[in-house]
Amino acid sequence: MHELGVVIEVVKTVEKVAIENNLTKIESVVLQIGELSSMIPKYIESCFPVAVDNTSLQDTKLKIQVIPANGICNSCNKVFNVKENNGKCIYCSSKRWDLLSGKEFIIKEIVAY
């Protein structure tokens, strides 16, 4: 499970931001994870308590937003969810598309004071 190592790096990054901005309390961290990312949200959630234990983020809440795997069809130029439709355009049935979103792993927001 490589998620633990990734979450530990997220914690280090957030701690660094807190220090650089003189923040004393991190209330929550919002992560955006794409549907096609190699990160699995439920594993990220289960690793988070271990990764923040005995750190300045110990009482921080984790929020995860899943970003849909959207693609744009090369035939009809319409956007559709690639994952939900098994890579087939729901408008014209083409299997030729370019991925627009869905592989992200981003620290979107740090709520702090």
CSV table of N, CA, C and O in Angstrom, one decimal:
chain,number,residue,atom,x,y,z
A,1,MET,N,0.9,-1.2,0.0
A,1,MET,CA,0.0,0.0,0.0
A,1,MET,C,0.9,1.2,0.0
A,1,MET,O,1.5,1.6,1.0
A,2,HIS,N,1.0,1.9,-1.2
A,2,HIS,CA,1.9,3.0,-1.3
A,2,HIS,C,1.2,4.3,-0.8
A,2,HIS,O,1.8,5.4,-0.7
A,3,GLU,N,-0.1,4.2,-0.5
A,3,GLU,CA,-0.8,5.4,0.0
A,3,GLU,C,-0.2,6.0,1.3
A,3,GLU,O,-0.2,7.2,1.4
A,4,LEU,N,0.3,5.1,2.2
A,4,LEU,CA,0.8,5.7,3.4
A,4,LEU,C,2.0,6.6,3.2
A,4,LEU,O,2.1,7.7,3.7
A,5,GLY,N,2.9,6.2,2.3
A,5,GLY,CA,4.0,7.1,2.0
A,5,GLY,C,3.6,8.4,1.3
A,5,GLY,O,4.1,9.5,1.7
A,6,VAL,N,2.6,8.3,0.5
A,6,VAL,CA,2.0,9.5,-0.1
A,6,VAL,C,1.4,10.5,0.9
A,6,VAL,O,1.6,11.7,0.9
A,7,VAL,N,0.6,9.9,1.8
A,7,VAL,CA,0.0,10.7,2.9
A,7,VAL,C,1.0,11.3,3.8
A,7,VAL,O,0.9,12.4,4.2
A,8,ILE,N,2.1,10.6,4.1
A,8,ILE,CA,3.1,11.1,4.9
A,8,ILE,C,3.8,12.4,4.2
A,8,ILE,O,4.0,13.4,4.9
A,9,GLU,N,3.9,12.3,2.9
A,9,GLU,CA,4.4,13.5,2.2
A,9,GLU,C,3.5,14.6,2.2
A,9,GLU,O,3.8,15.8,2.3
A,10,VAL,N,2.2,14.3,2.1
A,10,VAL,CA,1.1,15.4,2.2
A,10,VAL,C,1.2,16.0,3.6
A,10,VAL,O,1.2,17.3,3.7
A,11,VAL,N,1.4,15.3,4.6
A,11,VAL,CA,1.5,15.8,6.0
A,11,VAL,C,2.7,16.7,6.1
A,11,VAL,O,2.7,17.9,6.6
A,12,LYS,N,3.9,16.3,5.5
A,12,LYS,CA,5.1,17.1,5.5
A,12,LYS,C,4.9,18.4,4.8
A,12,LYS,O,5.3,19.5,5.2
A,13,THR,N,4.2,18.3,3.6
A,13,THR,CA,3.9,19.5,2.8
A,13,THR,C,3.1,20.5,3.6
A,13,THR,O,3.3,21.7,3.6
A,14,VAL,N,2.0,20.0,4.2
A,14,VAL,CA,1.1,20.9,4.9
A,14,VAL,C,1.8,21.5,6.1
A,14,VAL,O,1.6,22.7,6.4
A,15,GLU,N,2.6,20.7,6.8
A,15,GLU,CA,3.4,21.3,8.0
A,15,GLU,C,4.3,22.4,7.5
A,15,GLU,O,4.4,23.4,8.2
A,16,LYS,N,4.9,22.2,6.4
A,16,LYS,CA,5.8,23.2,5.8
A,16,LYS,C,5.1,24.5,5.5
A,16,LYS,O,5.5,25.6,5.8
A,17,VAL,N,3.9,24.4,4.9
A,17,VAL,CA,3.0,25.5,4.6
A,17,VAL,C,2.6,26.2,5.8
A,17,VAL,O,2.6,27.5,5.9
A,18,ALA,N,2.3,25.5,6.9
A,18,ALA,CA,1.9,26.0,8.1
A,18,ALA,C,3.0,26.9,8.8
A,18,ALA,O,2.8,28.0,9.2
A,19,ILE,N,4.2,26.3,8.7
A,19,ILE,CA,5.4,27.1,9.3
A,19,ILE,C,5.7,28.3,8.5
A,19,ILE,O,5.8,29.4,9.0
A,20,GLU,N,5.7,28.2,7.1
A,20,GLU,CA,5.9,29.4,6.3
A,20,GLU,C,4.9,30.5,6.4
A,20,GLU,O,5.2,31.6,6.2
A,21,ASN,N,3.7,30.1,6.8
A,21,ASN,CA,2.6,31.1,7.0
A,21,ASN,C,2.2,31.4,8.4
A,21,ASN,O,1.2,32.0,8.6
A,22,ASN,N,3.0,31.0,9.3
A,22,ASN,CA,2.8,31.2,10.8
A,22,ASN,C,1.4,30.8,11.2
A,22,ASN,O,0.7,31.5,12.0
A,23,LEU,N,1.0,29.6,10.7
A,23,LEU,CA,-0.3,29.1,11.1
A,23,LEU,C,-0.1,28.2,12.4
A,23,LEU,O,0.8,27.4,12.5
A,24,THR,N,-1.1,28.3,13.3
A,24,THR,CA,-0.9,27.6,14.5
A,24,THR,C,-1.8,26.4,14.6
A,24,THR,O,-1.6,25.4,15.3
A,25,LYS,N,-2.9,26.4,13.8
A,25,LYS,CA,-3.9,25.3,13.8
A,25,LYS,C,-4.4,25.0,12.4
A,25,LYS,O,-4.9,25.8,11.8
A,26,ILE,N,-4.2,23.7,12.0
A,26,ILE,CA,-4.7,23.3,10.7
A,26,ILE,C,-6.0,22.5,11.0
A,26,ILE,O,-6.0,21.5,11.7
A,27,GLU,N,-7.1,23.1,10.6
A,27,GLU,CA,-8.4,22.5,10.9
A,27,GLU,C,-8.7,21.3,10.0
A,27,GLU,O,-9.2,20.3,10.4
A,28,SER,N,-8.5,21.5,8.7
A,28,SER,CA,-8.7,20.5,7.7
A,28,SER,C,-7.9,20.6,6.5
A,28,SER,O,-7.4,21.7,6.2
A,29,VAL,N,-7.7,19.5,5.8
A,29,VAL,CA,-7.0,19.4,4.5
A,29,VAL,C,-7.9,18.8,3.5
A,29,VAL,O,-8.5,17.7,3.8
A,30,VAL,N,-8.0,19.4,2.4
A,30,VAL,CA,-8.9,18.9,1.3
A,30,VAL,C,-8.0,18.3,0.2
A,30,VAL,O,-7.2,19.1,-0.4
A,31,LEU,N,-8.2,17.1,-0.1
A,31,LEU,CA,-7.5,16.4,-1.2
A,31,LEU,C,-8.4,16.2,-2.4
A,31,LEU,O,-9.6,15.8,-2.2
A,32,GLN,N,-7.9,16.4,-3.6
A,32,GLN,CA,-8.7,16.0,-4.8
A,32,GLN,C,-8.0,14.8,-5.4
A,32,GLN,O,-6.8,14.9,-5.6
A,33,ILE,N,-8.8,13.7,-5.6
A,33,ILE,CA,-8.2,12.5,-6.1
A,33,ILE,C,-9.0,12.1,-7.3
A,33,ILE,O,-10.3,11.9,-7.2
A,34,GLY,N,-8.4,11.9,-8.4
A,34,GLY,CA,-9.1,11.5,-9.7
A,34,GLY,C,-9.5,10.1,-9.6
A,34,GLY,O,-8.8,9.2,-9.0
A,35,GLU,N,-10.6,9.8,-10.3
A,35,GLU,CA,-11.1,8.4,-10.4
A,35,GLU,C,-10.1,7.5,-11.0
A,35,GLU,O,-10.2,6.3,-10.7
A,36,LEU,N,-9.2,7.9,-11.8
A,36,LEU,CA,-8.2,7.1,-12.5
A,36,LEU,C,-6.9,7.2,-11.8
A,36,LEU,O,-5.9,6.7,-12.3
A,37,SER,N,-6.8,7.9,-10.7
A,37,SER,CA,-5.5,8.0,-10.0
A,37,SER,C,-5.1,6.7,-9.4
A,37,SER,O,-6.0,5.8,-9.2
A,38,SER,N,-3.8,6.5,-9.2
A,38,SER,CA,-3.4,5.3,-8.5
A,38,SER,C,-3.7,5.3,-7.0
A,38,SER,O,-3.4,4.3,-6.4
A,39,MET,N,-4.1,6.4,-6.5
A,39,MET,CA,-4.5,6.5,-5.1
A,39,MET,C,-5.9,6.1,-4.9
A,39,MET,O,-6.8,6.6,-5.6
A,40,ILE,N,-6.2,5.3,-3.9
A,40,ILE,CA,-7.5,4.9,-3.6
A,40,ILE,C,-8.0,5.6,-2.3
A,40,ILE,O,-7.4,5.5,-1.3
A,41,PRO,N,-9.1,6.4,-2.5
A,41,PRO,CA,-9.6,7.3,-1.4
A,41,PRO,C,-9.8,6.6,-0.1
A,41,PRO,O,-9.3,7.1,0.9
A,42,LYS,N,-10.3,5.4,-0.1
A,42,LYS,CA,-10.6,4.7,1.2
A,42,LYS,C,-9.2,4.3,1.9
A,42,LYS,O,-9.2,4.3,3.1
A,43,TYR,N,-8.2,4.1,1.1
A,43,TYR,CA,-6.9,3.8,1.7
A,43,TYR,C,-6.2,5.0,2.2
A,43,TYR,O,-5.6,5.0,3.3
A,44,ILE,N,-6.4,6.1,1.5
A,44,ILE,CA,-5.9,7.4,1.9
A,44,ILE,C,-6.5,7.8,3.3
A,44,ILE,O,-5.9,8.2,4.2
A,45,GLU,N,-7.9,7.6,3.4
A,45,GLU,CA,-8.6,7.9,4.6
A,45,GLU,C,-8.1,7.0,5.8
A,45,GLU,O,-8.0,7.5,6.9
A,46,SER,N,-7.8,5.8,5.5
A,46,SER,CA,-7.4,4.9,6.6
A,46,SER,C,-5.9,5.1,7.0
A,46,SER,O,-5.6,4.9,8.2
A,47,CYS,N,-5.1,5.6,6.1
A,47,CYS,CA,-3.7,6.0,6.4
A,47,CYS,C,-3.6,7.3,7.2
A,47,CYS,O,-2.6,7.5,7.9
A,48,PHE,N,-4.5,8.2,6.9
A,48,PHE,CA,-4.4,9.5,7.5
A,48,PHE,C,-4.1,9.6,9.0
A,48,PHE,O,-3.2,10.3,9.5
A,49,PRO,N,-4.9,8.9,9.8
A,49,PRO,CA,-4.7,8.9,11.3
A,49,PRO,C,-3.3,8.5,11.7
A,49,PRO,O,-2.7,9.0,12.6
A,50,VAL,N,-2.8,7.5,11.0
A,50,VAL,CA,-1.4,7.0,11.3
A,50,VAL,C,-0.4,8.1,10.9
A,50,VAL,O,0.6,8.3,11.7
A,51,ALA,N,-0.6,8.7,9.7
A,51,ALA,CA,0.4,9.7,9.2
A,51,ALA,C,0.4,10.9,10.1
A,51,ALA,O,1.5,11.6,10.2
A,52,VAL,N,-0.7,11.3,10.7
A,52,VAL,CA,-0.7,12.6,11.5
A,52,VAL,C,-0.5,12.3,13.0
A,52,VAL,O,-0.3,13.3,13.7
A,53,ASP,N,-0.4,11.1,13.4
A,53,ASP,CA,-0.2,10.8,14.8
A,53,ASP,C,1.1,11.4,15.3
A,53,ASP,O,2.2,11.3,14.6
A,54,ASN,N,1.0,12.1,16.4
A,54,ASN,CA,2.2,12.8,17.0
A,54,ASN,C,2.8,13.9,16.1
A,54,ASN,O,4.0,14.1,16.1
A,55,THR,N,2.0,14.5,15.2
A,55,THR,CA,2.4,15.7,14.4
A,55,THR,C,1.6,16.9,14.8
A,55,THR,O,0.6,16.7,15.5
A,56,SER,N,1.9,18.0,14.2
A,56,SER,CA,1.1,19.2,14.4
A,56,SER,C,-0.3,19.1,13.7
A,56,SER,O,-1.2,19.9,14.0
A,57,LEU,N,-0.5,18.1,12.9
A,57,LEU,CA,-1.8,17.8,12.2
A,57,LEU,C,-2.6,16.8,12.9
A,57,LEU,O,-3.6,16.3,12.4
A,58,GLN,N,-2.3,16.4,14.1
A,58,GLN,CA,-2.9,15.3,14.9
A,58,GLN,C,-4.4,15.5,14.9
A,58,GLN,O,-5.2,14.5,14.8
A,59,ASP,N,-5.0,16.7,15.1
A,59,ASP,CA,-6.4,16.9,15.2
A,59,ASP,C,-7.0,17.4,13.9
A,59,ASP,O,-8.2,17.8,13.9
A,60,THR,N,-6.3,17.3,12.8
A,60,THR,CA,-6.8,17.8,11.5
A,60,THR,C,-7.7,16.8,10.9
A,60,THR,O,-7.5,15.6,10.9
A,61,LYS,N,-8.8,17.3,10.3
A,61,LYS,CA,-9.7,16.5,9.5
A,61,LYS,C,-9.3,16.4,8.1
A,61,LYS,O,-8.8,17.4,7.5
A,62,LEU,N,-9.5,15.3,7.5
A,62,LEU,CA,-9.2,15.0,6.1
A,62,LEU,C,-10.5,15.0,5.3
A,62,LEU,O,-11.5,14.3,5.7
A,63,LYS,N,-10.6,15.8,4.2
A,63,LYS,CA,-11.7,15.7,3.3
A,63,LYS,C,-11.2,15.4,1.9
A,63,LYS,O,-10.2,15.9,1.5
A,64,ILE,N,-11.9,14.5,1.3
A,64,ILE,CA,-11.5,14.0,-0.1
A,64,ILE,C,-12.6,14.3,-1.1
A,64,ILE,O,-13.8,14.0,-0.8
A,65,GLN,N,-12.2,14.9,-2.2
A,65,GLN,CA,-13.1,15.2,-3.3
A,65,GLN,C,-12.6,14.3,-4.5
A,65,GLN,O,-11.5,14.4,-4.8
A,66,VAL,N,-13.5,13.5,-5.0
A,66,VAL,CA,-13.2,12.6,-6.1
A,66,VAL,C,-13.5,13.4,-7.4
A,66,VAL,O,-14.6,13.9,-7.6
A,67,ILE,N,-12.5,13.4,-8.3
A,67,ILE,CA,-12.6,14.1,-9.5
A,67,ILE,C,-13.0,13.1,-10.6
A,67,ILE,O,-12.3,12.1,-10.8
A,68,PRO,N,-14.1,13.3,-11.3
A,68,PRO,CA,-14.5,12.4,-12.3
A,68,PRO,C,-13.5,12.2,-13.5
A,68,PRO,O,-12.8,13.1,-13.8
A,69,ALA,N,-13.5,11.0,-14.0
A,69,ALA,CA,-12.6,10.7,-15.2
A,69,ALA,C,-13.4,11.1,-16.5
A,69,ALA,O,-14.0,10.3,-17.1
A,70,ASN,N,-13.2,12.4,-16.8
A,70,ASN,CA,-13.9,12.9,-18.0
A,70,ASN,C,-13.0,12.9,-19.2
A,70,ASN,O,-11.8,13.3,-19.1
A,71,GLY,N,-13.5,12.6,-20.3
A,71,GLY,CA,-12.8,12.6,-21.6
A,71,GLY,C,-13.6,13.4,-22.6
A,71,GLY,O,-14.8,13.6,-22.4
A,72,ILE,N,-12.9,13.9,-23.6
A,72,ILE,CA,-13.6,14.6,-24.7
A,72,ILE,C,-13.5,13.7,-25.9
A,72,ILE,O,-12.4,13.2,-26.3
A,73,CYS,N,-14.6,13.4,-26.6
A,73,CYS,CA,-14.6,12.6,-27.7
A,73,CYS,C,-13.9,13.2,-28.9
A,73,CYS,O,-14.2,14.4,-29.2
A,74,ASN,N,-13.1,12.5,-29.6
A,74,ASN,CA,-12.4,13.0,-30.8
A,74,ASN,C,-13.3,13.0,-32.0
A,74,ASN,O,-13.0,13.7,-33.0
A,75,SER,N,-14.4,12.3,-31.9
A,75,SER,CA,-15.3,12.3,-33.1
A,75,SER,C,-16.4,13.4,-33.0
A,75,SER,O,-16.7,14.1,-33.9
A,76,CYS,N,-17.1,13.5,-31.8
A,76,CYS,CA,-18.2,14.5,-31.7
A,76,CYS,C,-17.9,15.7,-30.8
A,76,CYS,O,-18.7,16.5,-30.6
A,77,ASN,N,-16.7,15.7,-30.1
A,77,ASN,CA,-16.3,16.8,-29.3
A,77,ASN,C,-17.1,17.0,-28.0
A,77,ASN,O,-17.2,18.1,-27.5
A,78,LYS,N,-17.8,15.9,-27.6
A,78,LYS,CA,-18.6,16.0,-26.4
A,78,LYS,C,-17.9,15.4,-25.2
A,78,LYS,O,-17.1,14.5,-25.4
A,79,VAL,N,-18.1,15.9,-24.0
A,79,VAL,CA,-17.5,15.4,-22.8
A,79,VAL,C,-18.3,14.3,-22.2
A,79,VAL,O,-19.5,14.5,-22.1
A,80,PHE,N,-17.7,13.3,-21.7
A,80,PHE,CA,-18.4,12.2,-21.0
A,80,PHE,C,-17.5,11.5,-20.0
A,80,PHE,O,-16.3,11.7,-20.0
A,81,ASN,N,-18.1,10.8,-19.1
A,81,ASN,CA,-17.3,10.1,-18.1
A,81,ASN,C,-16.7,8.8,-18.7
A,81,ASN,O,-17.5,7.9,-19.0
A,82,VAL,N,-15.4,8.7,-18.8
A,82,VAL,CA,-14.8,7.6,-19.4
A,82,VAL,C,-14.9,6.3,-18.6
A,82,VAL,O,-15.2,5.2,-19.1
A,83,LYS,N,-14.8,6.5,-17.2
A,83,LYS,CA,-14.9,5.3,-16.4
A,83,LYS,C,-16.3,4.7,-16.3
A,83,LYS,O,-16.5,3.5,-16.5
A,84,GLU,N,-17.3,5.5,-16.2
A,84,GLU,CA,-18.7,5.1,-16.1
A,84,GLU,C,-19.1,4.4,-17.4
A,84,GLU,O,-20.0,3.6,-17.4
A,85,ASN,N,-18.5,4.8,-18.5
A,85,ASN,CA,-19.0,4.3,-19.8
A,85,ASN,C,-18.0,3.5,-20.5
A,85,ASN,O,-18.0,3.3,-21.7
A,86,ASN,N,-17.1,2.9,-19.7
A,86,ASN,CA,-16.1,1.9,-20.2
A,86,ASN,C,-15.3,2.4,-21.5
A,86,ASN,O,-15.0,1.7,-22.4
A,87,GLY,N,-15.0,3.7,-21.5
A,87,GLY,CA,-14.2,4.3,-22.5
A,87,GLY,C,-14.9,4.5,-23.8
A,87,GLY,O,-14.3,4.7,-24.9
A,88,LYS,N,-16.2,4.5,-23.8
A,88,LYS,CA,-17.0,4.6,-25.0
A,88,LYS,C,-17.9,5.9,-24.9
A,88,LYS,O,-18.6,6.0,-23.9
A,89,CYS,N,-17.8,6.7,-25.9
A,89,CYS,CA,-18.6,8.0,-25.9
A,89,CYS,C,-20.1,7.6,-25.8
A,89,CYS,O,-20.6,6.8,-26.6
A,90,ILE,N,-20.8,8.3,-24.9
A,90,ILE,CA,-22.2,8.0,-24.7
A,90,ILE,C,-23.1,8.7,-25.8
A,90,ILE,O,-24.2,8.4,-26.0
A,91,TYR,N,-22.4,9.6,-26.6
A,91,TYR,CA,-23.2,10.3,-27.6
A,91,TYR,C,-23.0,9.7,-29.0
A,91,TYR,O,-24.0,9.7,-29.8
A,92,CYS,N,-21.8,9.2,-29.3
A,92,CYS,CA,-21.6,8.7,-30.7
A,92,CYS,C,-21.0,7.3,-30.7
A,92,CYS,O,-20.7,6.8,-31.8
A,93,SER,N,-20.7,6.7,-29.5
A,93,SER,CA,-20.2,5.4,-29.4
A,93,SER,C,-18.7,5.3,-29.8
A,93,SER,O,-18.1,4.2,-29.8
A,94,SER,N,-18.0,6.4,-30.1
A,94,SER,CA,-16.6,6.3,-30.4
A,94,SER,C,-15.8,5.9,-29.2
A,94,SER,O,-16.1,6.2,-28.1
A,95,LYS,N,-14.7,5.3,-29.5
A,95,LYS,CA,-13.7,4.9,-28.4
A,95,LYS,C,-12.4,5.8,-28.6
A,95,LYS,O,-11.4,5.4,-28.0
A,96,ARG,N,-12.5,6.8,-29.3
A,96,ARG,CA,-11.4,7.7,-29.5
A,96,ARG,C,-11.7,9.0,-28.7
A,96,ARG,O,-12.6,9.7,-29.1
A,97,TRP,N,-10.9,9.2,-27.7
A,97,TRP,CA,-11.1,10.4,-26.8
A,97,TRP,C,-9.8,10.8,-26.2
A,97,TRP,O,-8.8,10.0,-26.2
A,98,ASP,N,-9.8,12.0,-25.6
A,98,ASP,CA,-8.6,12.5,-24.8
A,98,ASP,C,-9.1,12.7,-23.4
A,98,ASP,O,-10.2,13.3,-23.2
A,99,LEU,N,-8.3,12.3,-22.5
A,99,LEU,CA,-8.6,12.5,-21.1
A,99,LEU,C,-8.5,14.0,-20.6
A,99,LEU,O,-7.5,14.6,-20.9
A,100,LEU,N,-9.6,14.5,-20.0
A,100,LEU,CA,-9.6,15.9,-19.5
A,100,LEU,C,-9.3,15.9,-18.0
A,100,LEU,O,-8.6,16.9,-17.5
A,101,SER,N,-9.8,15.0,-17.3
A,101,SER,CA,-9.6,14.9,-15.8
A,101,SER,C,-9.7,13.5,-15.3
A,101,SER,O,-10.3,12.7,-16.0
A,102,GLY,N,-9.2,13.3,-14.1
A,102,GLY,CA,-9.4,12.0,-13.5
A,102,GLY,C,-8.1,11.3,-13.0
A,102,GLY,O,-8.2,10.3,-12.3
A,103,LYS,N,-7.0,11.9,-13.2
A,103,LYS,CA,-5.7,11.3,-12.7
A,103,LYS,C,-5.1,12.2,-11.7
A,103,LYS,O,-4.0,11.9,-11.2
A,104,GLU,N,-5.8,13.2,-11.2
A,104,GLU,CA,-5.3,14.2,-10.3
A,104,GLU,C,-5.0,13.6,-8.9
A,104,GLU,O,-5.7,12.6,-8.5
A,105,PHE,N,-4.1,14.2,-8.2
A,105,PHE,CA,-3.9,14.0,-6.8
A,105,PHE,C,-3.3,15.3,-6.3
A,105,PHE,O,-2.1,15.6,-6.5
A,106,ILE,N,-4.2,16.1,-5.7
A,106,ILE,CA,-3.9,17.5,-5.4
A,106,ILE,C,-4.3,17.9,-4.0
A,106,ILE,O,-5.4,17.5,-3.5
A,107,ILE,N,-3.4,18.6,-3.3
A,107,ILE,CA,-3.8,19.3,-2.0
A,107,ILE,C,-4.6,20.5,-2.5
A,107,ILE,O,-4.0,21.5,-2.9
A,108,LYS,N,-5.9,20.5,-2.4
A,108,LYS,CA,-6.7,21.6,-2.9
A,108,LYS,C,-6.8,22.7,-1.9
A,108,LYS,O,-6.7,23.9,-2.3
A,109,GLU,N,-6.9,22.4,-0.7
A,109,GLU,CA,-7.2,23.4,0.3
A,109,GLU,C,-6.6,23.0,1.7
A,109,GLU,O,-6.7,21.9,2.1
A,110,ILE,N,-6.1,24.0,2.4
A,110,ILE,CA,-5.7,23.9,3.8
A,110,ILE,C,-6.5,24.9,4.6
A,110,ILE,O,-6.4,26.1,4.3
A,111,VAL,N,-7.4,24.5,5.4
A,111,VAL,CA,-8.2,25.4,6.3
A,111,VAL,C,-7.5,25.5,7.6
A,111,VAL,O,-7.3,24.5,8.3
A,112,ALA,N,-7.0,26.7,7.9
A,112,ALA,CA,-6.2,27.0,9.0
A,112,ALA,C,-6.3,28.4,9.6
A,112,ALA,O,-6.9,29.2,9.0
A,113,TYR,N,-5.8,28.6,10.8
A,113,TYR,CA,-5.7,29.9,11.4
A,113,TYR,C,-4.5,30.0,12.3
A,113,TYR,O,-3.8,29.1,12.5
